[in-house]
CSV table of C-alpha atoms in Angstrom, one decimal:
chain,number,residue,atom,x,y,z
A,1308,MET,CA,9.2,25.1,-33.1
A,1309,ARG,CA,12.0,27.2,-33.6
A,1310,THR,CA,15.3,26.4,-31.9
A,1311,ALA,CA,16.9,29.4,-30.2
A,1312,ARG,CA,20.5,30.0,-31.2
A,1313,ARG,CA,23.4,31.3,-29.1
A,1314,ARG,CA,23.7,34.9,-29.0
A,1315,GLN,CA,26.0,37.3,-27.1
A,1316,LEU,CA,23.9,39.9,-25.1
A,1317,LEU,CA,26.0,40.6,-22.2
A,1318,ALA,CA,29.4,42.4,-22.2
A,1319,GLY,CA,31.9,40.2,-20.7
A,1320,LEU,CA,30.6,36.8,-21.6
A,1321,ALA,CA,33.4,34.2,-21.0
A,1322,LEU,CA,33.5,31.6,-23.8
A,1323,ALA,CA,33.2,28.0,-22.8
A,1324,VAL,CA,36.2,26.2,-24.3
A,1325,LEU,CA,37.5,22.7,-25.2
A,1326,ALA,CA,40.0,21.6,-23.1
A,1327,GLY,CA,39.1,4.8,-18.9
A,1328,GLY,CA,41.1,4.2,-16.3
A,1329,ALA,CA,41.9,4.9,-12.7
A,1330,VAL,CA,41.9,8.3,-11.1
A,1331,LEU,CA,44.9,10.4,-12.2
A,1332,ALA,CA,47.9,10.0,-9.9
A,1333,LEU,CA,49.3,13.2,-8.9
A,1334,PRO,CA,51.9,14.2,-6.3
A,1335,ARG,CA,50.2,14.9,-3.0
A,1336,ASP,CA,53.2,16.7,-1.5
A,1337,ARG,CA,52.3,19.7,-3.5
A,1338,PRO,CA,48.7,20.5,-2.4
A,1339,ALA,CA,46.4,22.0,-5.0
A,1340,ASP,CA,45.3,24.8,-2.7
A,1341,SER,CA,48.5,25.5,-0.8
A,1342,ARG,CA,47.3,28.9,0.6
A,1343,ALA,CA,50.6,29.4,2.5
A,1344,GLU,CA,52.7,29.4,-0.6
A,1345,ARG,CA,50.2,31.8,-2.5
A,1346,PRO,CA,51.2,35.2,-3.8
A,1347,SER,CA,49.0,38.1,-3.0
A,1348,TYR,CA,47.0,37.4,-6.1
A,1349,TYR,CA,46.6,34.4,-8.4
A,1350,PHE,CA,47.0,34.8,-12.1
A,1351,GLY,CA,46.1,32.5,-15.0
A,1352,THR,CA,44.8,32.3,-18.6
A,1353,LEU,CA,41.7,30.8,-20.2
A,1354,ARG,CA,42.2,28.1,-22.9
A,1355,THR,CA,45.6,27.5,-21.5
A,1356,ASP,CA,48.1,25.7,-23.9
A,1357,PRO,CA,49.8,22.9,-22.0
A,1358,ASP,CA,52.9,23.5,-24.1
A,1359,LYS,CA,53.2,27.0,-22.8
A,1360,ALA,CA,52.5,26.2,-19.2
A,1361,ARG,CA,56.1,26.0,-18.0
A,1362,LEU,CA,57.1,29.3,-19.6
A,1363,GLU,CA,54.0,31.0,-18.2
A,1364,HIS,CA,54.8,29.6,-14.9
A,1365,ARG,CA,58.3,31.1,-15.0
A,1366,ASN,CA,56.6,34.4,-15.7
A,1367,GLY,CA,54.4,34.3,-12.6
A,1368,ILE,CA,51.2,32.8,-14.3
A,1369,ASP,CA,50.3,30.0,-11.7
A,1370,VAL,CA,46.8,28.9,-12.9
A,1371,ALA,CA,45.9,27.0,-16.0
A,1372,HIS,CA,42.4,26.4,-17.3
A,1373,ILE,CA,40.9,23.4,-19.1
A,1374,THR,CA,37.3,22.6,-20.1
A,1375,ILE,CA,36.0,19.1,-20.2
A,1376,ARG,CA,33.1,18.5,-22.6
A,1377,TRP,CA,30.4,16.2,-21.3
A,1378,GLU,CA,29.4,15.4,-24.9
A,1379,GLN,CA,32.8,13.9,-25.6
A,1380,PHE,CA,33.2,12.3,-22.2
A,1381,GLU,CA,29.9,10.4,-22.6
A,1382,PRO,CA,29.0,10.3,-26.1
A,1383,GLU,CA,26.2,7.6,-25.5
A,1384,ASP,CA,24.3,7.0,-22.3
A,1385,GLY,CA,26.6,5.1,-20.0
A,1386,GLU,CA,29.4,4.9,-22.6
A,1387,TYR,CA,32.6,6.7,-21.9
A,1388,ASP,CA,35.3,7.6,-24.4
A,1389,ASP,CA,38.5,6.2,-22.8
A,1390,GLY,CA,40.6,8.0,-25.4
A,1391,TYR,CA,39.2,11.3,-24.2
A,1392,VAL,CA,39.6,10.4,-20.6
A,1393,HIS,CA,43.3,9.8,-21.2
A,1394,GLN,CA,43.5,13.1,-23.1
A,1395,ILE,CA,42.1,14.9,-20.0
A,1396,LYS,CA,44.5,13.2,-17.7
A,1397,ASP,CA,47.5,13.8,-19.9
A,1398,GLN,CA,46.6,17.5,-20.2
A,1399,LEU,CA,46.1,17.7,-16.5
A,1400,ARG,CA,49.3,15.9,-15.7
A,1401,THR,CA,51.3,18.3,-18.1
A,1402,LEU,CA,49.9,21.4,-16.4
A,1403,ARG,CA,50.5,20.1,-12.9
A,1404,ASP,CA,54.0,19.1,-13.7
A,1405,ALA,CA,54.5,22.5,-14.9
A,1406,GLY,CA,53.7,23.9,-11.6
A,1407,ALA,CA,50.2,25.1,-12.3
A,1408,ARG,CA,47.0,24.9,-10.3
A,1409,VAL,CA,44.3,23.9,-12.6
A,1410,GLU,CA,40.8,25.4,-13.0
A,1411,VAL,CA,38.3,23.4,-14.8
A,1412,GLY,CA,34.9,23.8,-16.6
A,1413,ILE,CA,33.3,20.5,-15.9
A,1414,GLY,CA,31.2,20.9,-19.2
A,1415,ILE,CA,27.7,20.4,-18.1
A,1416,ASN,CA,27.0,23.2,-20.5
A,1417,HIS,CA,28.1,20.8,-23.3
A,1418,ALA,CA,25.5,18.1,-22.8
A,1419,PRO,CA,25.6,15.1,-25.2
A,1420,GLU,CA,22.8,14.9,-27.8
A,1421,TRP,CA,21.3,11.8,-26.1
A,1422,VAL,CA,20.3,13.9,-23.2
A,1423,TYR,CA,18.0,16.0,-25.2
A,1424,GLU,CA,16.7,12.9,-27.0
A,1425,GLN,CA,16.0,11.1,-23.7
A,1426,TYR,CA,14.3,14.0,-22.0
A,1427,PRO,CA,12.7,16.1,-24.6
A,1428,ASP,CA,10.4,17.8,-22.0
A,1429,ALA,CA,13.5,19.0,-20.0
A,1430,THR,CA,14.5,21.6,-22.6
A,1431,PHE,CA,14.4,25.4,-21.8
A,1432,THR,CA,11.1,26.6,-23.3
A,1433,ASP,CA,9.9,30.3,-23.4
A,1434,GLU,CA,6.5,31.7,-23.1
A,1435,HIS,CA,6.0,31.5,-26.9
A,1436,GLY,CA,6.9,27.8,-27.1
A,1437,ASP,CA,10.4,28.4,-28.6
A,1438,ARG,CA,13.0,25.9,-27.2
A,1439,TYR,CA,16.6,26.4,-26.4
A,1440,GLU,CA,18.6,23.3,-26.9
A,1441,ALA,CA,22.3,24.8,-26.7
A,1442,VAL,CA,22.3,23.9,-22.9
A,1443,ALA,CA,20.8,21.4,-20.6
A,1444,ASN,CA,18.0,22.5,-18.3
A,1445,ILE,CA,19.5,22.1,-14.8
A,1446,VAL,CA,17.2,24.9,-13.5
A,1447,PHE,CA,14.0,23.1,-13.6
A,1448,SER,CA,14.5,19.4,-14.5
A,1449,GLN,CA,15.3,16.9,-11.7
A,1450,GLU,CA,16.0,14.4,-14.5
A,1451,ILE,CA,18.7,16.5,-15.9
A,1452,ARG,CA,20.2,17.2,-12.4
A,1453,ASN,CA,20.3,13.4,-11.9
A,1454,GLU,CA,22.0,12.8,-15.2
A,1455,VAL,CA,24.7,15.5,-14.3
A,1456,ARG,CA,25.3,14.3,-10.9
A,1457,ARG,CA,25.9,10.7,-12.4
A,1458,TYR,CA,28.2,12.3,-14.9
A,1459,VAL,CA,30.2,14.2,-12.3
A,1460,GLN,CA,30.5,11.0,-10.2
A,1461,VAL,CA,32.0,9.1,-13.1
A,1462,LEU,CA,34.3,12.0,-13.8
A,1463,ASP,CA,35.5,11.9,-10.3
A,1464,GLU,CA,36.0,8.1,-10.5
A,1465,LYS,CA,38.0,8.3,-13.7
A,1466,VAL,CA,39.9,11.6,-13.2
A,1467,GLY,CA,39.5,12.8,-9.7
A,1468,LEU,CA,37.9,16.1,-8.8
A,1469,ASP,CA,40.4,16.8,-6.1
A,1470,ASN,CA,43.0,17.2,-8.8
A,1471,PHE,CA,41.4,20.5,-9.7
A,1472,TRP,CA,42.1,23.6,-7.8
A,1473,ALA,CA,38.8,25.3,-8.9
A,1474,ILE,CA,35.6,24.3,-10.5
A,1475,ARG,CA,33.6,26.9,-12.5
A,1476,LEU,CA,29.8,27.1,-11.9
A,1477,GLY,CA,27.1,28.4,-14.2
A,1478,THR,CA,23.7,27.8,-15.9
A,1479,ASN,CA,23.8,29.1,-19.5
A,1480,ASP,CA,25.6,27.7,-22.6
A,1481,HIS,CA,28.6,29.8,-21.7
A,1482,GLY,CA,28.8,28.4,-18.3
A,1483,GLU,CA,27.7,31.7,-16.6
A,1484,PHE,CA,25.1,32.7,-14.2
A,1485,THR,CA,22.1,33.6,-16.3
A,1486,TYR,CA,19.2,32.0,-18.4
A,1487,PRO,CA,19.7,31.5,-22.0
A,1488,PRO,CA,19.5,34.5,-24.3
A,1489,GLU,CA,16.3,35.3,-26.1
A,1490,VAL,CA,15.3,34.0,-29.4
A,1491,PRO,CA,17.2,35.7,-32.3
A,1492,ASP,CA,15.5,37.5,-35.1
A,1493,ASP,CA,12.3,37.5,-32.9
A,1494,ASP,CA,9.8,40.0,-34.1
A,1495,ARG,CA,8.1,40.2,-30.6
A,1496,PRO,CA,9.5,43.1,-28.6
A,1497,GLY,CA,10.9,42.5,-25.0
A,1498,PRO,CA,12.5,39.6,-23.4
A,1499,ASP,CA,11.9,35.8,-23.5
A,1500,TYR,CA,11.5,34.0,-20.2
A,1501,TRP,CA,12.7,30.5,-20.0
A,1502,ALA,CA,10.2,29.0,-17.4
A,1503,PHE,CA,7.6,27.4,-19.6
A,1504,ASP,CA,8.8,23.8,-19.9
A,1505,SER,CA,6.6,21.2,-18.4
A,1506,ASN,CA,8.5,21.0,-15.3
A,1507,ALA,CA,8.7,24.8,-14.6
A,1508,GLN,CA,4.9,24.9,-15.1
A,1509,ARG,CA,4.0,22.0,-13.1
A,1510,LYS,CA,2.6,23.0,-9.7
A,1511,SER,CA,2.2,19.4,-8.4
A,1512,PRO,CA,3.3,16.7,-8.1
A,1513,PRO,CA,6.9,17.6,-8.2
A,1514,ASP,CA,8.3,14.4,-9.5
A,1515,GLU,CA,10.2,15.7,-12.4
A,1516,ARG,CA,10.7,19.4,-11.3
A,1517,ALA,CA,13.9,20.0,-9.6
A,1518,ALA,CA,13.3,19.0,-6.0
A,1519,THR,CA,14.6,22.2,-4.4
A,1520,VAL,CA,12.7,24.5,-6.7
A,1521,PRO,CA,9.4,25.7,-5.1
A,1522,PRO,CA,6.2,25.4,-7.4
A,1523,ASN,CA,5.5,28.1,-9.9
A,1524,PRO,CA,3.1,30.4,-7.9
A,1525,TYR,CA,1.0,31.2,-11.1
A,1526,PRO,CA,1.3,28.3,-13.6
A,1527,GLY,CA,0.1,29.4,-16.9
A,1528,TRP,CA,0.5,33.0,-16.4
A,1529,ARG,CA,2.7,34.8,-19.0
A,1530,PRO,CA,4.5,38.1,-18.7
A,1531,GLY,CA,2.4,41.0,-19.9
A,1532,GLN,CA,-1.0,39.5,-18.9
A,1533,ARG,CA,-3.1,41.6,-16.6
A,1534,GLU,CA,-5.5,38.8,-15.8
A,1535,TYR,CA,-5.0,35.4,-14.3
A,1536,ARG,CA,-7.8,32.7,-14.4
A,1537,GLY,CA,-10.4,35.3,-15.0
A,1538,ALA,CA,-9.3,37.7,-12.2
A,1539,HIS,CA,-7.3,40.8,-12.0
A,1540,PHE,CA,-3.5,40.2,-11.8
A,1541,SER,CA,-1.7,42.8,-9.8
A,1542,ARG,CA,1.8,44.1,-10.3
A,1543,GLU,CA,2.8,42.7,-6.9
A,1544,GLU,CA,1.8,39.2,-8.1
A,1545,ALA,CA,3.9,39.7,-11.3
A,1546,ALA,CA,6.9,40.6,-9.2
A,1547,ARG,CA,6.2,37.5,-7.1
A,1548,TRP,CA,6.4,35.4,-10.1
A,1549,TYR,CA,9.6,37.0,-11.2
A,1550,ASP,CA,11.2,36.5,-7.8
A,1551,TRP,CA,10.4,32.8,-8.2
A,1552,TYR,CA,12.1,33.0,-11.6
A,1553,LEU,CA,15.3,34.4,-10.1
A,1554,ASP,CA,15.1,32.0,-7.1
A,1555,ALA,CA,15.0,29.0,-9.5
A,1556,LEU,CA,18.1,30.2,-11.3
A,1557,ALA,CA,20.0,30.7,-8.1
A,1558,ASP,CA,18.9,27.3,-7.0
A,1559,ALA,CA,20.7,25.7,-9.9
A,1560,VAL,CA,23.9,27.2,-8.8
A,1561,ASN,CA,23.3,26.2,-5.1
A,1562,TRP,CA,22.5,22.7,-6.3
A,1563,GLN,CA,25.9,22.5,-8.1
A,1564,GLN,CA,27.6,23.6,-4.9
A,1565,ARG,CA,25.9,21.0,-2.9
A,1566,THR,CA,26.6,18.4,-5.5
A,1567,TYR,CA,30.4,18.8,-5.5
A,1568,ARG,CA,30.6,19.1,-1.8
A,1569,SER,CA,28.6,15.9,-1.3
A,1570,LEU,CA,31.1,14.2,-3.5
A,1571,GLY,CA,33.8,15.3,-1.3
A,1572,TYR,CA,35.3,18.2,-3.3
A,1573,GLY,CA,36.9,20.7,-1.0
A,1574,GLY,CA,38.4,23.1,-3.5
A,1575,LEU,CA,37.4,26.5,-4.9
A,1576,LEU,CA,34.0,26.9,-6.5
A,1577,LYS,CA,33.7,30.0,-8.8
A,1578,VAL,CA,30.4,31.4,-9.9
A,1579,LEU,CA,30.8,33.3,-13.2
A,1580,VAL,CA,28.9,36.7,-13.5
A,1581,PRO,CA,29.0,38.3,-16.9
A,1582,GLY,CA,28.8,41.9,-17.5
A,1583,GLN,CA,26.7,44.3,-15.2
A,1584,GLY,CA,23.2,43.0,-15.9
A,1585,TYR,CA,20.2,45.2,-15.4
A,1586,TYR,CA,19.8,48.0,-12.7
A,1587,PRO,CA,17.0,48.7,-10.2
A,1588,SER,CA,15.3,51.2,-12.4
A,1589,ASP,CA,15.3,48.6,-15.3
A,1590,TYR,CA,13.5,46.3,-12.8
A,1591,ALA,CA,11.0,48.9,-11.5
A,1592,GLU,CA,10.1,49.7,-15.2
A,1593,ALA,CA,9.6,46.0,-15.9
A,1594,VAL,CA,7.2,45.7,-12.9
A,1595,ASP,CA,5.1,48.5,-14.3
A,1596,GLU,CA,4.9,46.8,-17.7
A,1597,TYR,CA,4.3,43.3,-16.1
A,1598,PHE,CA,7.6,42.3,-17.4
A,1599,ALA,CA,6.8,42.4,-21.1
A,1600,GLY,CA,6.9,44.9,-24.0
A,1601,PRO,CA,9.3,47.1,-25.8
A,1602,ASP,CA,10.4,49.1,-22.9
A,1603,VAL,CA,11.5,46.1,-20.9
A,1604,SER,CA,15.2,45.2,-21.1
A,1605,GLU,CA,16.0,41.9,-22.6
A,1606,LEU,CA,18.2,41.2,-19.6
A,1607,LEU,CA,15.2,40.6,-17.4
A,1608,GLY,CA,14.7,37.4,-19.4
A,1609,LEU,CA,18.2,36.3,-18.5
A,1610,GLY,CA,17.7,36.9,-14.9
A,1611,ALA,CA,20.7,39.0,-15.0
A,1612,GLY,CA,19.7,41.2,-12.0
A,1613,PHE,CA,22.9,40.6,-10.1
A,1614,TYR,CA,22.1,42.9,-7.4
A,1615,ARG,CA,19.0,40.6,-6.7
A,1616,THR,CA,20.6,37.2,-7.6
A,1617,ILE,CA,24.0,37.1,-5.9
A,1618,GLY,CA,22.3,37.4,-2.5
A,1619,LYS,CA,20.4,34.3,-3.1
A,1620,LEU,CA,23.6,32.2,-3.6
A,1621,ARG,CA,24.7,29.7,-0.8
A,1622,GLN,CA,27.6,31.1,1.3
A,1623,ASP,CA,30.6,29.0,1.5
A,1624,LYS,CA,34.2,30.0,2.6
A,1625,ASP,CA,35.5,28.7,-0.8
A,1626,VAL,CA,32.8,30.0,-3.1
A,1627,GLN,CA,34.0,32.9,-5.1
A,1628,ILE,CA,32.2,35.3,-7.4
A,1629,VAL,CA,33.9,36.0,-10.7
A,1630,ALA,CA,33.4,39.2,-12.5
A,1631,THR,CA,34.0,38.1,-16.1
A,1632,SER,CA,34.0,41.6,-17.5
A,1633,LEU,CA,37.3,43.3,-16.7
A,1634,VAL,CA,38.5,46.0,-19.2
A,1635,ASN,CA,35.3,45.5,-21.3
A,1636,GLY,CA,35.0,49.1,-22.2
A,1637,THR,CA,32.1,49.8,-19.7
A,1638,GLY,CA,31.9,52.8,-17.4
A,1639,ASP,CA,32.4,56.5,-17.7
A,1640,PRO,CA,35.3,56.8,-17.8
A,1641,PRO,CA,35.8,53.3,-19.5
A,1642,ALA,CA,37.3,50.6,-17.3
A,1643,ASN,CA,37.0,52.7,-14.2
A,1644,SER,CA,38.2,51.4,-10.9
A,1645,CYS,CA,36.5,50.4,-7.5
A,1646,ARG,CA,36.4,52.9,-4.7
A,1647,PRO,CA,35.6,50.4,-1.8
A,1648,VAL,CA,34.8,52.8,1.0
A,1649,ALA,CA,32.7,55.1,-1.2
A,1650,ASP,CA,31.0,52.3,-3.1
A,1651,ALA,CA,30.1,50.6,0.1
A,1652,ALA,CA,28.1,53.5,1.1
A,1653,VAL,CA,25.9,53.5,-2.1
A,1654,ASP,CA,22.4,52.0,-1.8
A,1655,LEU,CA,22.7,49.4,-4.7
A,1656,ASP,CA,19.0,48.7,-4.6
A,1657,ALA,CA,18.1,52.4,-5.2
A,1658,VAL,CA,15.7,52.8,-8.3
A,1659,ASP,CA,17.6,56.2,-9.0
A,1660,ASP,CA,20.7,54.4,-10.1
A,1661,ALA,CA,22.2,57.1,-12.4
A,1662,ARG,CA,25.3,57.2,-10.3
A,1663,VAL,CA,26.1,53.5,-10.5
A,1664,ARG,CA,25.4,53.3,-14.4
A,1665,GLY,CA,28.8,55.1,-14.7
A,1666,TRP,CA,30.5,52.4,-12.9
A,1667,SER,CA,32.5,49.8,-14.9
A,1668,SER,CA,30.9,46.3,-14.9
A,1669,VAL,CA,33.5,44.8,-12.4
A,1670,ARG,CA,33.0,47.7,-10.2
A,1671,TRP,CA,29.3,47.1,-9.9
A,1672,VAL,CA,29.5,43.4,-9.6
A,1673,THR,CA,32.2,43.6,-6.9
A,1674,ALA,CA,30.1,46.1,-4.9
A,1675,ILE,CA,27.2,43.6,-5.0
A,1676,ALA,CA,29.2,40.6,-4.1
A,1677,ARG,CA,31.1,42.4,-1.2
A,1678,ARG,CA,27.7,43.5,0.2
A,1679,GLU,CA,26.6,39.9,0.2
A,1680,GLY,CA,29.8,38.7,1.9
A,1681,PHE,CA,31.5,36.9,-1.1
A,1682,ALA,CA,35.0,37.1,-2.2
A,1683,VAL,CA,35.6,38.3,-5.7
A,1684,SER,CA,38.0,37.5,-8.5
A,1685,GLY,CA,38.1,38.7,-12.3
A,1686,GLU,CA,38.5,37.6,-15.8
A,1687,SER,CA,39.2,39.9,-18.6
A,1688,ALA,CA,36.3,40.1,-21.1
A,1689,GLY,CA,38.2,39.1,-24.2
A,1690,THR,CA,38.6,40.7,-27.5
A,1691,HIS,CA,35.3,39.1,-28.7
A,1692,VAL,CA,33.7,41.7,-26.2
A,1693,HIS,CA,36.0,44.7,-26.5
A,1694,PRO,CA,39.4,45.0,-28.3
A,1695,TYR,CA,42.5,45.1,-26.3
A,1696,TYR,CA,44.7,48.1,-26.6
A,1697,SER,CA,48.2,49.4,-25.5
A,1698,GLY,CA,47.8,49.8,-21.7
A,1699,VAL,CA,44.9,47.4,-21.2
A,1700,MET,CA,47.1,45.4,-18.7
A,1701,ASP,CA,47.6,48.6,-16.7
A,1702,ASP,CA,43.8,49.0,-16.6
A,1703,ALA,CA,43.2,45.5,-15.6
A,1704,ALA,CA,45.7,45.8,-12.8
A,1705,ALA,CA,44.1,48.9,-11.5
A,1706,GLN,CA,40.7,47.0,-11.4
A,1707,VAL,CA,42.4,44.0,-9.7
A,1708,ARG,CA,44.0,46.2,-7.1
A,1709,SER,CA,41.3,48.7,-6.3
A,1710,CYS,CA,38.5,46.1,-6.3
A,1711,HIS,CA,40.6,43.8,-4.1
A,1712,LEU,CA,40.1,41.0,-6.4
A,1713,GLN,CA,41.5,37.6,-5.4
A,1714,GLY,CA,43.1,37.0,-8.8
A,1715,LEU,CA,42.9,37.4,-12.6
A,1716,MET,CA,42.3,35.0,-15.4
A,1717,TRP,CA,43.3,36.5,-18.8
A,1718,ALA,CA,41.2,35.7,-21.8
A,1719,PHE,CA,42.8,34.2,-23.8
A,1720,ASP,CA,46.1,32.2,-23.6
A,1721,ASP,CA,46.8,32.6,-27.4
A,1722,ASN,CA,46.4,36.4,-27.0
A,1723,LEU,CA,49.7,36.4,-25.2
A,1724,TYR,CA,51.4,35.2,-28.4
A,1725,ASP,CA,49.4,36.4,-31.3
A,1726,GLY,CA,50.3,40.0,-31.3
A,1727,THR,CA,47.2,41.3,-29.8
A,1728,PRO,CA,47.8,44.9,-28.6
A,1729,GLY,CA,48.7,45.2,-24.9
A,1730,SER,CA,48.4,41.6,-24.3
A,1731,SER,CA,51.7,39.9,-24.7
A,1732,LEU,CA,53.3,37.5,-22.3
A,1733,ASP,CA,55.7,40.2,-21.4
A,1734,ASP,CA,52.9,42.7,-20.7
A,1735,TYR,CA,51.2,40.1,-18.5
A,1736,ALA,CA,54.5,39.2,-16.7
A,1737,ALA,CA,55.2,42.9,-16.1
A,1738,MET,CA,51.7,43.4,-14.6
A,1739,ILE,CA,52.1,40.5,-12.3
A,1740,ARG,CA,55.4,41.8,-11.2
A,1741,ARG,CA,53.9,45.2,-10.3
A,1742,LEU,CA,51.0,43.7,-8.4
A,1743,ASP,CA,52.9,41.2,-6.4
């Protein structure tokens, strides 16, 4: 079988990045989440260079970001790299000493090779039998979830989760809230759906299927089929199958929330939402086509119907939706801002969605998140998605202000120093001063 490779399909994908002993000792007289001392917004960078942290803090950048890679932390089952653990702790201490609050990607999207070898049936598999081995399948596999929880527990013991101001949540290989992308160079038109591994297809018993994921309502059915077990299969039944597909994706994020809370973590949890995803009319067309064929958006396979999935997420006062697509070139005009009162009056589920298709990605995601009662923050999309330009910080500031975002993470830290247009440290500092 062919192994699916990573592919960028969504505007605004945020890249996942590299960031023994006792839990890291850090001063407790400076709480990681001291809300009374917060400015109106928080500001940070992705891929933060610890050596630049003091300079950036003096310029108003108060959040730093690191990523821990599970594959480096636990290169062999039950064996931990003490050198890498000390590297994490040193980096964390440097950032905290510089005055930064630290946001972390825990790295479950960077699973070690032994996980795939030990649980070959837990790999994401599409309806054609293609496997995706760039990210561990925490959606359908209880065995993978058990391994992730054990890894996070050890990480808590060795480093301490409470030393992180925020933890990033996601399900794909970029650590964001979608299924994997479709198989590249696939001559079959239409999306790929990643619900055909043995666990996803198993109706009973549920021993290896993720415990909180309900059974597949139609095991063996594949998108595009008009019959099921010798009988007519209706569009309503196809829609029910797809709802289950989305429910399972959201359950994987909710499971992460419950896992961190059960381990005593009380900080911020950030769910990363890339791009704008598909719209209600795309979904309606997919139902008509039984979710298969050249007229069906590939985004259906990713489960990127955020107007449908964000509302499935578990509510928590410290769970935040992150639109990872600021200044990504979307919208008419590009990078248009939110209009909170007018946007709240729009029916976001309407099939006639021509109006919202002119909204920028962050405007669309913000309207959905607000409707569902979530706080929202943002990340710039990064130059790998859309080039930065003179005035890009002004456009980002307008989106932060008009969308009432909690804060902004800039992608990426090195773009503040490498001459990228509109993205210097001075540009960022000036924007921060204007917003605060």
